[in-house]
Short mmCIF file of C-alpha atoms and ligand atoms in Angstrom, two decimals:
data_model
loop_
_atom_site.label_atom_id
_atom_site.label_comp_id
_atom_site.label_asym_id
_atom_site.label_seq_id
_atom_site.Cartn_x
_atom_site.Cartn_y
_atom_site.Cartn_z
CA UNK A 184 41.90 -48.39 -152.56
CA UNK A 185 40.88 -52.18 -152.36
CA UNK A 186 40.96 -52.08 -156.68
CA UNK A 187 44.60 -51.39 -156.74
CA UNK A 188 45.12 -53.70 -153.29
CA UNK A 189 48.60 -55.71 -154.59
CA UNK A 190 51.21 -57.75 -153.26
CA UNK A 191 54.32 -59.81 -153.02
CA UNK A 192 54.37 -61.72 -149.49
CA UNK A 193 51.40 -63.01 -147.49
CA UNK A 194 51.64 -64.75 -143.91
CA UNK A 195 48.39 -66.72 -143.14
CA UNK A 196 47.03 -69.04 -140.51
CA UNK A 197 48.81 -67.15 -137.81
CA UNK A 198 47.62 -65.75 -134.35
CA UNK A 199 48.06 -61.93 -134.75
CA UNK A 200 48.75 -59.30 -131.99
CA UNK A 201 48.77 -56.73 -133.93
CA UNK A 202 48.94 -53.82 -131.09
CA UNK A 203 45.74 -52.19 -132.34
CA UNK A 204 44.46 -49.95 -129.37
CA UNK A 205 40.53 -51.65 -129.18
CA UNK A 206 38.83 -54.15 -127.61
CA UNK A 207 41.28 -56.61 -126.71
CA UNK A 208 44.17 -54.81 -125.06
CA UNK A 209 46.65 -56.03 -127.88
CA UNK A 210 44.42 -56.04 -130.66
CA UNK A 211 44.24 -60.15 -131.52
CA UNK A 212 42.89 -61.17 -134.60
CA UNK A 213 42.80 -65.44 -134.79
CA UNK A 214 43.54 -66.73 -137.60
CA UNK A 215 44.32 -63.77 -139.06
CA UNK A 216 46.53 -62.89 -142.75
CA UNK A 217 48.99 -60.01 -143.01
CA UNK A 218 49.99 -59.05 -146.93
CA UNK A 219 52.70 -57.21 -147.60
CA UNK A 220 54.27 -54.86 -150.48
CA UNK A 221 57.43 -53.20 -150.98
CA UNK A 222 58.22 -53.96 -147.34
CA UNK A 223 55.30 -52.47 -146.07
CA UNK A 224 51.55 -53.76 -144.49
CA UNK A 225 48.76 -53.40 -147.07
CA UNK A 226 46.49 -55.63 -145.49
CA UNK A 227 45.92 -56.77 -141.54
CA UNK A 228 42.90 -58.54 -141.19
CA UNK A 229 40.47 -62.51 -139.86
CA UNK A 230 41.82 -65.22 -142.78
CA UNK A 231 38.56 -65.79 -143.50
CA UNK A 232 38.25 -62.27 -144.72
CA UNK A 233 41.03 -62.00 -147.18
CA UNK A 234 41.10 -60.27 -150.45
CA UNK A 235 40.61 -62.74 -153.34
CA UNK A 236 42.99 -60.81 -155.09
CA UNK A 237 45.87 -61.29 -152.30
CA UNK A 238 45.35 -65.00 -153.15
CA UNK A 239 48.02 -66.70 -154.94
CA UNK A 240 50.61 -64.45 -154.33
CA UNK A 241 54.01 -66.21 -151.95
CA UNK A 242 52.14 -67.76 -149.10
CA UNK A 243 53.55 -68.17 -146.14
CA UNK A 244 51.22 -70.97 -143.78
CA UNK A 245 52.29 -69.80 -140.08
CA UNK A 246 50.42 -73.14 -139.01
CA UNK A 247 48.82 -71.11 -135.94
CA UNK A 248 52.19 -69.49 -134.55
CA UNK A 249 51.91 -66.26 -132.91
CA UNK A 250 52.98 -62.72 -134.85
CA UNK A 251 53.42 -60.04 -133.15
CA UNK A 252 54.92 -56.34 -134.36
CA UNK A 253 59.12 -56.75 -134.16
CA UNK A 254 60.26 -56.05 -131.24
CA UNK A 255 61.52 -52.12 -130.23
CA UNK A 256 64.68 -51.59 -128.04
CA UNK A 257 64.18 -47.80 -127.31
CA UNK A 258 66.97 -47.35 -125.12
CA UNK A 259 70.38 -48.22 -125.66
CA UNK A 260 73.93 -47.27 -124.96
CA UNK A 261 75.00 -50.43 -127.94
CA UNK A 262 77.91 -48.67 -129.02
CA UNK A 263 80.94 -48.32 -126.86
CA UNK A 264 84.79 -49.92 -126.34
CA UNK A 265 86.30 -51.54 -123.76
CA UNK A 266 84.92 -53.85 -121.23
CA UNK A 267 84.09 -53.36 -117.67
CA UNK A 268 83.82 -56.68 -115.87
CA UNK A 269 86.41 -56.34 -113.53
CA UNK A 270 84.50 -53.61 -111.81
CA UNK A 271 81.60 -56.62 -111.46
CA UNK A 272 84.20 -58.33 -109.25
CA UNK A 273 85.19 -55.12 -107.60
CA UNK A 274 81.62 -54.49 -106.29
CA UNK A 275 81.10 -58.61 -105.38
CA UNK A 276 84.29 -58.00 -103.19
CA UNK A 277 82.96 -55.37 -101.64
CA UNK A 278 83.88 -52.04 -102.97
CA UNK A 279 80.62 -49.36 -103.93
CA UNK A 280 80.39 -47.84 -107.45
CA UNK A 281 81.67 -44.09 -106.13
CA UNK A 282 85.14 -46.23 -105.11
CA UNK A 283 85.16 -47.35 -108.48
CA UNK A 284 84.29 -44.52 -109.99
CA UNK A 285 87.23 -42.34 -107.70
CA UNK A 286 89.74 -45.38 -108.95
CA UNK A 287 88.90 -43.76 -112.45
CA UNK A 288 86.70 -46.99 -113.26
CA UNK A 289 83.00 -46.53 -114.38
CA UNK A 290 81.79 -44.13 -117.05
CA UNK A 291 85.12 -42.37 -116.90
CA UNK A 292 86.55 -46.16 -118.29
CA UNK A 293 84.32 -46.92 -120.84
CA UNK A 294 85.18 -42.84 -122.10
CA UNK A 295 88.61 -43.48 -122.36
CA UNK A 296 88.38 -46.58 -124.35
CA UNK A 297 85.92 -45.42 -126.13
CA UNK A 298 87.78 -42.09 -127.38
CA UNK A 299 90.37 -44.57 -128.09
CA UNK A 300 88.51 -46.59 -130.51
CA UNK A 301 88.32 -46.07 -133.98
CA UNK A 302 84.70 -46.05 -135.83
CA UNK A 303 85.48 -49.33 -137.16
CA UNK A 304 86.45 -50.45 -133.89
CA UNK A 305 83.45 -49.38 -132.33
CA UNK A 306 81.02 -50.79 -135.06
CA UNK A 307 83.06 -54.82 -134.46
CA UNK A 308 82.78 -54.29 -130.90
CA UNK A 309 78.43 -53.31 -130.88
CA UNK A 310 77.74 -56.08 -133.39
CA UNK A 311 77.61 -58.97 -131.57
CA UNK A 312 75.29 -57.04 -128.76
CA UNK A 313 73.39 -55.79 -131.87
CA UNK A 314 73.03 -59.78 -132.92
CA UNK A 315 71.58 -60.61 -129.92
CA UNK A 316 69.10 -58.11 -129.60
CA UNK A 317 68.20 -59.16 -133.23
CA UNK A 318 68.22 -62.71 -132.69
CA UNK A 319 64.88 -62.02 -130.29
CA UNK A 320 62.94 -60.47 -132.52
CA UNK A 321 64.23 -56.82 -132.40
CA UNK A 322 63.37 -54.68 -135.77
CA UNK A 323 64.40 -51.31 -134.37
CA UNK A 324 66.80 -49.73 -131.88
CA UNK A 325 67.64 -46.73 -130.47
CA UNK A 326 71.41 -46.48 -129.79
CA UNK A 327 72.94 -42.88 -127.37
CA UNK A 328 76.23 -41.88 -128.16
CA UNK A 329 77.40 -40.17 -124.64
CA UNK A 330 80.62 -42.44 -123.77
CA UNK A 331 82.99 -40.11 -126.03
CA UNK A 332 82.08 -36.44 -124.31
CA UNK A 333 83.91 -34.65 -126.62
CA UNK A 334 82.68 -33.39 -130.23
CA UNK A 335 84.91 -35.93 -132.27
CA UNK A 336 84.58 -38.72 -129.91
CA UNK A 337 80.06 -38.42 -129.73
CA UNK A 338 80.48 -37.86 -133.83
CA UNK A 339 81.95 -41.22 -134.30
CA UNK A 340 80.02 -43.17 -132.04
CA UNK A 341 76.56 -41.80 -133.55
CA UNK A 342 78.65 -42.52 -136.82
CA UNK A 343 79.09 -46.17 -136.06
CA UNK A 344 75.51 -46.37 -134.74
CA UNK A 345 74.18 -45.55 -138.35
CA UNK A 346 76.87 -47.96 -139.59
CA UNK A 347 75.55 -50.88 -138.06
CA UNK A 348 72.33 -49.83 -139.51
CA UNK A 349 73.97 -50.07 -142.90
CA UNK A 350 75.34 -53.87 -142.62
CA UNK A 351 71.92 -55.75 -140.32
CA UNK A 352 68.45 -55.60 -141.49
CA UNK A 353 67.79 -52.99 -138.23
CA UNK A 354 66.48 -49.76 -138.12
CA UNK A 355 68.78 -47.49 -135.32
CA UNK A 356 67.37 -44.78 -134.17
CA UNK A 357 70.36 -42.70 -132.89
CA UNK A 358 70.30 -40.14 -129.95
CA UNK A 359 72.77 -38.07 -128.84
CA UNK A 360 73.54 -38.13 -125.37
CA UNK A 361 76.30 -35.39 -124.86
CA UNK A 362 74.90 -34.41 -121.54
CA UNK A 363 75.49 -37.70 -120.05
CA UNK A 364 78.35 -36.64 -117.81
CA UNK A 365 80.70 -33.65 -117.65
CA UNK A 366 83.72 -35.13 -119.18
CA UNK A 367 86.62 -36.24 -116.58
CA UNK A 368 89.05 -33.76 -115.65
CA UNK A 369 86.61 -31.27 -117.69
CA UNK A 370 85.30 -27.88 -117.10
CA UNK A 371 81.44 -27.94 -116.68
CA UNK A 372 80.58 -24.84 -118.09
CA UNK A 373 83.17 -25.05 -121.33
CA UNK A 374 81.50 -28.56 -121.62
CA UNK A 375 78.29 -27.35 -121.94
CA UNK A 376 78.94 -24.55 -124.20
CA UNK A 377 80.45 -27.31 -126.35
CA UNK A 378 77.50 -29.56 -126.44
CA UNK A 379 74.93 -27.06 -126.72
CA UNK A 380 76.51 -24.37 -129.43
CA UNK A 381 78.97 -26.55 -131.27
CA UNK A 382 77.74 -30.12 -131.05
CA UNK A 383 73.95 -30.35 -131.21
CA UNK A 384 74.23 -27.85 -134.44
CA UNK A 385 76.26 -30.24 -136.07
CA UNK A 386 74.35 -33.32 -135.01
CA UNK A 387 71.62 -31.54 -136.57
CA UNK A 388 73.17 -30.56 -139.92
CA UNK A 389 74.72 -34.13 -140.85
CA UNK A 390 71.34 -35.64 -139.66
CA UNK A 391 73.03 -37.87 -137.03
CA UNK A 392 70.62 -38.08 -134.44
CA UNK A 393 67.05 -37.27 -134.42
CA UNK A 394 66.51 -36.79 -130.56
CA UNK A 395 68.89 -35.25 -127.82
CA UNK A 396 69.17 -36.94 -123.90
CA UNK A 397 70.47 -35.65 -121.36
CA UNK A 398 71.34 -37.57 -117.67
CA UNK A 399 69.06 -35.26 -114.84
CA UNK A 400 70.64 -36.07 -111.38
CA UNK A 401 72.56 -34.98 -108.81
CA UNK A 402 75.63 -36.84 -109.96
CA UNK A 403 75.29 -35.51 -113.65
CA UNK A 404 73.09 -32.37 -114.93
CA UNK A 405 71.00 -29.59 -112.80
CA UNK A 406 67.15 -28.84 -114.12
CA UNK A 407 68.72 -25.27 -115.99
CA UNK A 408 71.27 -27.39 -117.36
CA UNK A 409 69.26 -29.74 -118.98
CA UNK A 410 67.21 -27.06 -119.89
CA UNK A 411 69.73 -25.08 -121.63
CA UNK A 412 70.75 -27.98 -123.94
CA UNK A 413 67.14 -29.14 -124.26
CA UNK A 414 66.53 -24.92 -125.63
CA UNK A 415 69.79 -25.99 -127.64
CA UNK A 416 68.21 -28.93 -129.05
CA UNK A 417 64.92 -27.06 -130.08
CA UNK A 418 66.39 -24.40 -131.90
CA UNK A 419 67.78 -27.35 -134.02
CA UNK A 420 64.51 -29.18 -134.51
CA UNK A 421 65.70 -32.24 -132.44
CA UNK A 422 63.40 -33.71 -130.15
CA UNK A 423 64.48 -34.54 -126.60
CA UNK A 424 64.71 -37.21 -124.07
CA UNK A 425 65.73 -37.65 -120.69
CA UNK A 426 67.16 -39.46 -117.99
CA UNK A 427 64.91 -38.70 -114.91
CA UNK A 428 64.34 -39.69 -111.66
CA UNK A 429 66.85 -42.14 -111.25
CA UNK A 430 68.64 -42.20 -108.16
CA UNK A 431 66.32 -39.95 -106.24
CA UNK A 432 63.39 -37.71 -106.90
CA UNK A 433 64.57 -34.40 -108.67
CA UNK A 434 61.57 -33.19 -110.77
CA UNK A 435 62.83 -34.73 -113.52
CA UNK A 436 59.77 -36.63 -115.41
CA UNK A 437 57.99 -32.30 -115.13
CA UNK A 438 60.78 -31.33 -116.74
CA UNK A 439 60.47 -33.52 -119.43
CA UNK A 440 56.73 -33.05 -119.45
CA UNK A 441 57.88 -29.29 -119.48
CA UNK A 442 59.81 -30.10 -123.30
CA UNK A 443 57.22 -32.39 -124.80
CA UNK A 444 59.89 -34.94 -124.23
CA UNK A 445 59.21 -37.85 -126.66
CA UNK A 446 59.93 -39.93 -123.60
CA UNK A 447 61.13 -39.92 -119.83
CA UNK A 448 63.19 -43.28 -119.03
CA UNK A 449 64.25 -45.00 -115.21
CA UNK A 450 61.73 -42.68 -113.66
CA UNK A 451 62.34 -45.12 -110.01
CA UNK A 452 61.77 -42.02 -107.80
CA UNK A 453 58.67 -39.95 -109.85
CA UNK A 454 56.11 -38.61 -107.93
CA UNK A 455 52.12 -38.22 -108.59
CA UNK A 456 52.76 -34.69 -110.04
CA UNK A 457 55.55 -36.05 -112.62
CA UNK A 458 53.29 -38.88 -113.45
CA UNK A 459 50.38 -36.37 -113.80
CA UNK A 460 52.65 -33.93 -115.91
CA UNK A 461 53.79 -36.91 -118.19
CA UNK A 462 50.28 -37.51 -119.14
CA UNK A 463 49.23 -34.54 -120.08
CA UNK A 464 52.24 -33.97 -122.26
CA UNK A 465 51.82 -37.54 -124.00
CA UNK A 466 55.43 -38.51 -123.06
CA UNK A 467 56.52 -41.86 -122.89
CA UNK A 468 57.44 -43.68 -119.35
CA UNK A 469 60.39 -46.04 -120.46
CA UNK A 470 61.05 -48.55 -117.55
CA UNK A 471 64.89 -49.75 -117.52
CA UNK A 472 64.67 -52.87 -115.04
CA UNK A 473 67.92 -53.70 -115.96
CA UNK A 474 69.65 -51.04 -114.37
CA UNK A 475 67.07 -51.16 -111.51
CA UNK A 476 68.58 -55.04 -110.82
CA UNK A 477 72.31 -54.29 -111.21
CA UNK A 478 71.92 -51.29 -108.80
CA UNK A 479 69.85 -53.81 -106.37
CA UNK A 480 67.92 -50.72 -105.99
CA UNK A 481 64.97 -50.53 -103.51
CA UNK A 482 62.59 -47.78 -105.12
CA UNK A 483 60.07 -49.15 -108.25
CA UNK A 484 58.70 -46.76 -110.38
CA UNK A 485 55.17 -45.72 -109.79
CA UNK A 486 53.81 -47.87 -112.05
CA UNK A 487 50.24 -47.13 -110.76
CA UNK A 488 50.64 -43.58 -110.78
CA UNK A 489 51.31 -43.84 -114.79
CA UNK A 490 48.14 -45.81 -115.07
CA UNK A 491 46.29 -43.59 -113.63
CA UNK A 492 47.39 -40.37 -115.66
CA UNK A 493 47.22 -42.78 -118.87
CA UNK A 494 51.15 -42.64 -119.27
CA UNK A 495 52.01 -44.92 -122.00
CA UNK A 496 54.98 -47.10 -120.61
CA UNK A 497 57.96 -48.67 -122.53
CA UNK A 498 59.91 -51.37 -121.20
CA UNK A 499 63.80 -51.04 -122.67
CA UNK A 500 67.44 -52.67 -121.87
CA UNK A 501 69.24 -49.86 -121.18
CA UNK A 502 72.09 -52.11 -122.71
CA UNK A 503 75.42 -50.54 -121.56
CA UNK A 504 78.59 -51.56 -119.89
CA UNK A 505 78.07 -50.83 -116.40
CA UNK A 506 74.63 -50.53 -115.11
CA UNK A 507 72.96 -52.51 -117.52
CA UNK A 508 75.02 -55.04 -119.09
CA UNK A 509 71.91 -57.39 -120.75
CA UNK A 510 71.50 -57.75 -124.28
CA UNK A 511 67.97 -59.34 -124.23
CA UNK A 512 65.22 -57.15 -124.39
CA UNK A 513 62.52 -60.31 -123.20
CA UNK A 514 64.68 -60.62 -119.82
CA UNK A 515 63.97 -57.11 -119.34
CA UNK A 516 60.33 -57.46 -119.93
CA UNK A 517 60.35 -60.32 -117.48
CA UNK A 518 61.62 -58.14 -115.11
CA UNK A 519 59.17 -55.11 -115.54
CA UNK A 520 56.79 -57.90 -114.55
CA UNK A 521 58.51 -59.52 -111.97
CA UNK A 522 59.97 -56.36 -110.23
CA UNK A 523 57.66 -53.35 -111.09
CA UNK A 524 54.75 -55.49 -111.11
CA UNK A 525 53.67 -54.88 -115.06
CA UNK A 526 51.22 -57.82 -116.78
CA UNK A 527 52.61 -59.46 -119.65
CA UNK A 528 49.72 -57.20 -122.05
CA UNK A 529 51.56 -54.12 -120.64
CA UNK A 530 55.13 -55.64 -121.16
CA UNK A 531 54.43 -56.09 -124.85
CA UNK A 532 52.98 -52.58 -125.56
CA UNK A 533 56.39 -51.35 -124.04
CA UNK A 534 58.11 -53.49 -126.52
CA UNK A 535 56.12 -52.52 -129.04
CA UNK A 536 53.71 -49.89 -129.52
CA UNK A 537 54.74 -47.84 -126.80
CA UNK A 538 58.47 -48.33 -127.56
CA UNK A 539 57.74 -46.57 -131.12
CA UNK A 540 55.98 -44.31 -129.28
CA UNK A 541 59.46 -43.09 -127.31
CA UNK A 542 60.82 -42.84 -130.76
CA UNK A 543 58.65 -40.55 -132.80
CA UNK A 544 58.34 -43.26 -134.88
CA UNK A 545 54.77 -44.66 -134.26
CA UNK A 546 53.75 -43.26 -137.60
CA UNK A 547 56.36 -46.50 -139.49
CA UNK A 548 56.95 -49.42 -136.60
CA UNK A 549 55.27 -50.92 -133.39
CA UNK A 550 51.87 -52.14 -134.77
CA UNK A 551 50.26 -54.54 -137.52
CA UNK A 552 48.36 -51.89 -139.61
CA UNK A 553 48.74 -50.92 -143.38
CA UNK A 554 51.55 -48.39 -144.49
CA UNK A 555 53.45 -49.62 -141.51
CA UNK A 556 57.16 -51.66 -142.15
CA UNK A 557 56.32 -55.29 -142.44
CA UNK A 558 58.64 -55.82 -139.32
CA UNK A 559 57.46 -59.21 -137.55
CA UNK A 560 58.31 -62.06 -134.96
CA UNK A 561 56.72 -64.59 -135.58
CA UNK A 562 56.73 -67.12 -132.48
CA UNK A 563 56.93 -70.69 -131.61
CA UNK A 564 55.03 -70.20 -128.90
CA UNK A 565 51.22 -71.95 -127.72
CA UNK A 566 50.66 -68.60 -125.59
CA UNK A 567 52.00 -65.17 -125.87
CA UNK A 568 53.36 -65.11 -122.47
CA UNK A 569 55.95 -67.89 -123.09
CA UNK A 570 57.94 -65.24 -125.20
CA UNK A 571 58.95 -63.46 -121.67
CA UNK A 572 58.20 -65.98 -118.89
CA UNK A 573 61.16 -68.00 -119.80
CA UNK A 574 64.43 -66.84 -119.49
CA UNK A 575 67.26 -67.58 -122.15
CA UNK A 576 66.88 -68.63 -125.78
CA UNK A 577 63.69 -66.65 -127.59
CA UNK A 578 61.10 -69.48 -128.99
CA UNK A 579 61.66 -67.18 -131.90
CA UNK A 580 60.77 -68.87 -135.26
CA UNK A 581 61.20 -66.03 -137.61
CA UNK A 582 62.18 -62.46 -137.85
CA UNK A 583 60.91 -60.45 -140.74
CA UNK A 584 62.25 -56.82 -141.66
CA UNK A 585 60.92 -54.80 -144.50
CA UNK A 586 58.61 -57.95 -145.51
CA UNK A 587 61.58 -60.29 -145.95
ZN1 ZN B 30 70.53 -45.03 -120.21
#
């Protein structure tokens, strides 16, 4: 291997966290030198240790700056139409989200403008939300269709998802979130016929999604519901994801245990047993403190429960127009630290390692090793912390995707 060791790029002089599981808990090498080839790692190692044939290739000096894996957004609802700030005002003046949502406002708003839009519409309207994630140092998101609840409508947002894929240097990751909510002035049953035997076959054959979610609560889908489309997605090789837990405890982290669920996200109201079940499947706890803040809910997620059964845990915006309106995936790491009481190591392996963990895709992203992307942020920052302990502009000083 090292005789045919080759290539084009070469970042030096830098302070790596490369996310290596080992002695340190996010794998620092200082200095260290990461080469690169083709867009992908070939070398990860101490300065003083580099290749002599790496030499003398494009050199970049990173003059001690901090690199760290780019940054993984593994839950998102980017693409959508319409806007929903008025119902902001609504609730400051008093009225709750179920008199909203009766008023037809909520998800039932965002659906009709979003059946409304046009793919091209949709793909203007997620770029600038897109830009922002990007200008932080995101490499990869995961984007849910589930505002169009109707085969056309979920087709062209997962459509425009891969679109925006097409025109930024970002790898989307695109789920298909059918089961998010029966579809207003819709028949449950017909719904889910639709979803499971007419939509999720389809998804599957034009390869526009890789995993299938589904929204587990009282207000949305029963445990055999989700099951049935989770059966659905099986059959069709997709792997599945869920929305657990939120609002109140309904067994939904064992359920997802129960699927091999690539990752169970909110998870406020999981008990020991879900925890417990979570790590023993190896699914992913994805921790939306967005949502948790807008909601001004009361109930954390049992963040020591998930260390104790070894549950990896991903920290994620949750970007979407009513629950989680935040387009800055370091705010919502500050706040898995501030509110759920995660330390900044823990914060970055859910923006990193663990986030490529909730996408299947740990394999290509979410650490510094060889035959990984070269996807980097490189950081103006003295200590790693810096990059969430402030809130507002990212002390980003470059963003590198596929090595460039
Ligand atoms: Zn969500």
């Amino acid at each position: 291997m090292q005789a045919d060791l080759k290539a084009d790029r070469l970042w030096r002089n830098a302070r790596l966290a490369t996310m290596v599981p080992g002695a340190s808990p996010l794998g620092v090498i200082e200095p260290g030198a990461i080469a690169a080839r083709g867009g992908r790692i070939v070398w990860v190692g101490p300065d003083r240790d580099l290749p002599g044939e790496l030499a003398g290739v494009e050199t970049i000096d990173c003059a001690g700056r901090w690199i760290t894996p780019g940054l993984i957004d593994c839950h998102t609802h980017l693409v959508f139409a319409g806007d929903r700030s008025d119902e902001f005002e609504r609730r400051l003046a008093g009225e709750s989200y179920a008199d909203i949502a009766h008023s037809g406002g909520g998800i039932a708003a965002t659906v009709r403008a979003t059946r409304a839009a046009t793919e091209d519409e949709l793909v203007a309207a997620a770029l600038p939300r897109l830009g922002a994630l990007l200008a932080e140092g995101v490499t990869t998101v995961e984007i849910k269709s589930g505002y169009g609840l109707e085969t056309e409508a979920e087709l062209r947002q997962l459509r425009a998802a891969g679109r925006l894929a097409q025109i930024r240097p970002v790898e989307v990751a695109r789920t298909y979130l059918g089961a998010h909510a029966v579809p207003p002035g819709g028949n449950r049953a017909a719904y889910l016929r639709e979803v499971c035997e007419e939509v999720i076959p389809r998804v599957a054959a034009q390869r526009l999604a890789e995993a299938v979610d589904a929204f587990h609560e009282t207000i949305a889908f029963t445990a055999e519901e989700t099951a049935a489309v989770f059966e659905s997605a099986r059959r069709h090789d997709l792997r599945v994801k869920l929305h657990a837990d939120q609002l109140k405890d309904n067994g939904g982290a064992a359920l997802a245990a129960r699927f091999a669920a690539l990752s169970a996200d909110h998870l406020e109201y999981t008990n020991e047993e879900g925890a417990a079940a979570l790590g023993s499947a190896g699914t992913v706890a994805v921790l939306l403190p967005g949502a948790y803040y807008v909601l001004k809910e009361q109930q954390r997620p049992p963040v020591e429960a998930f260390r104790r059964h070894g549950v990896p845990m991903a920290v994620a915006t949750d970007l979407n127009p009513g629950t989680s309106p935040i387009a800055s995936l370091r705010l919502c790491a500050h706040m898995a630290c501030t509110f759920f009481g995660l330390t900044v190591p823990e914060a970055f392996l859910g923006m990193t390692r663990h986030a490529a963990q909730a996408l299947g895709r740990l394999g290509s992203v979410g650490t510094l090793e060889p035959g990984k992307w070269c996807d980097l942020a490189i950081w103006d920052v003295e200590h790693l912390a810096q990059v969430i302990a402030w809130i507002g502009p990212a002390p980003l000083h470059a963003r590198v995707w596929r090595g460039k």
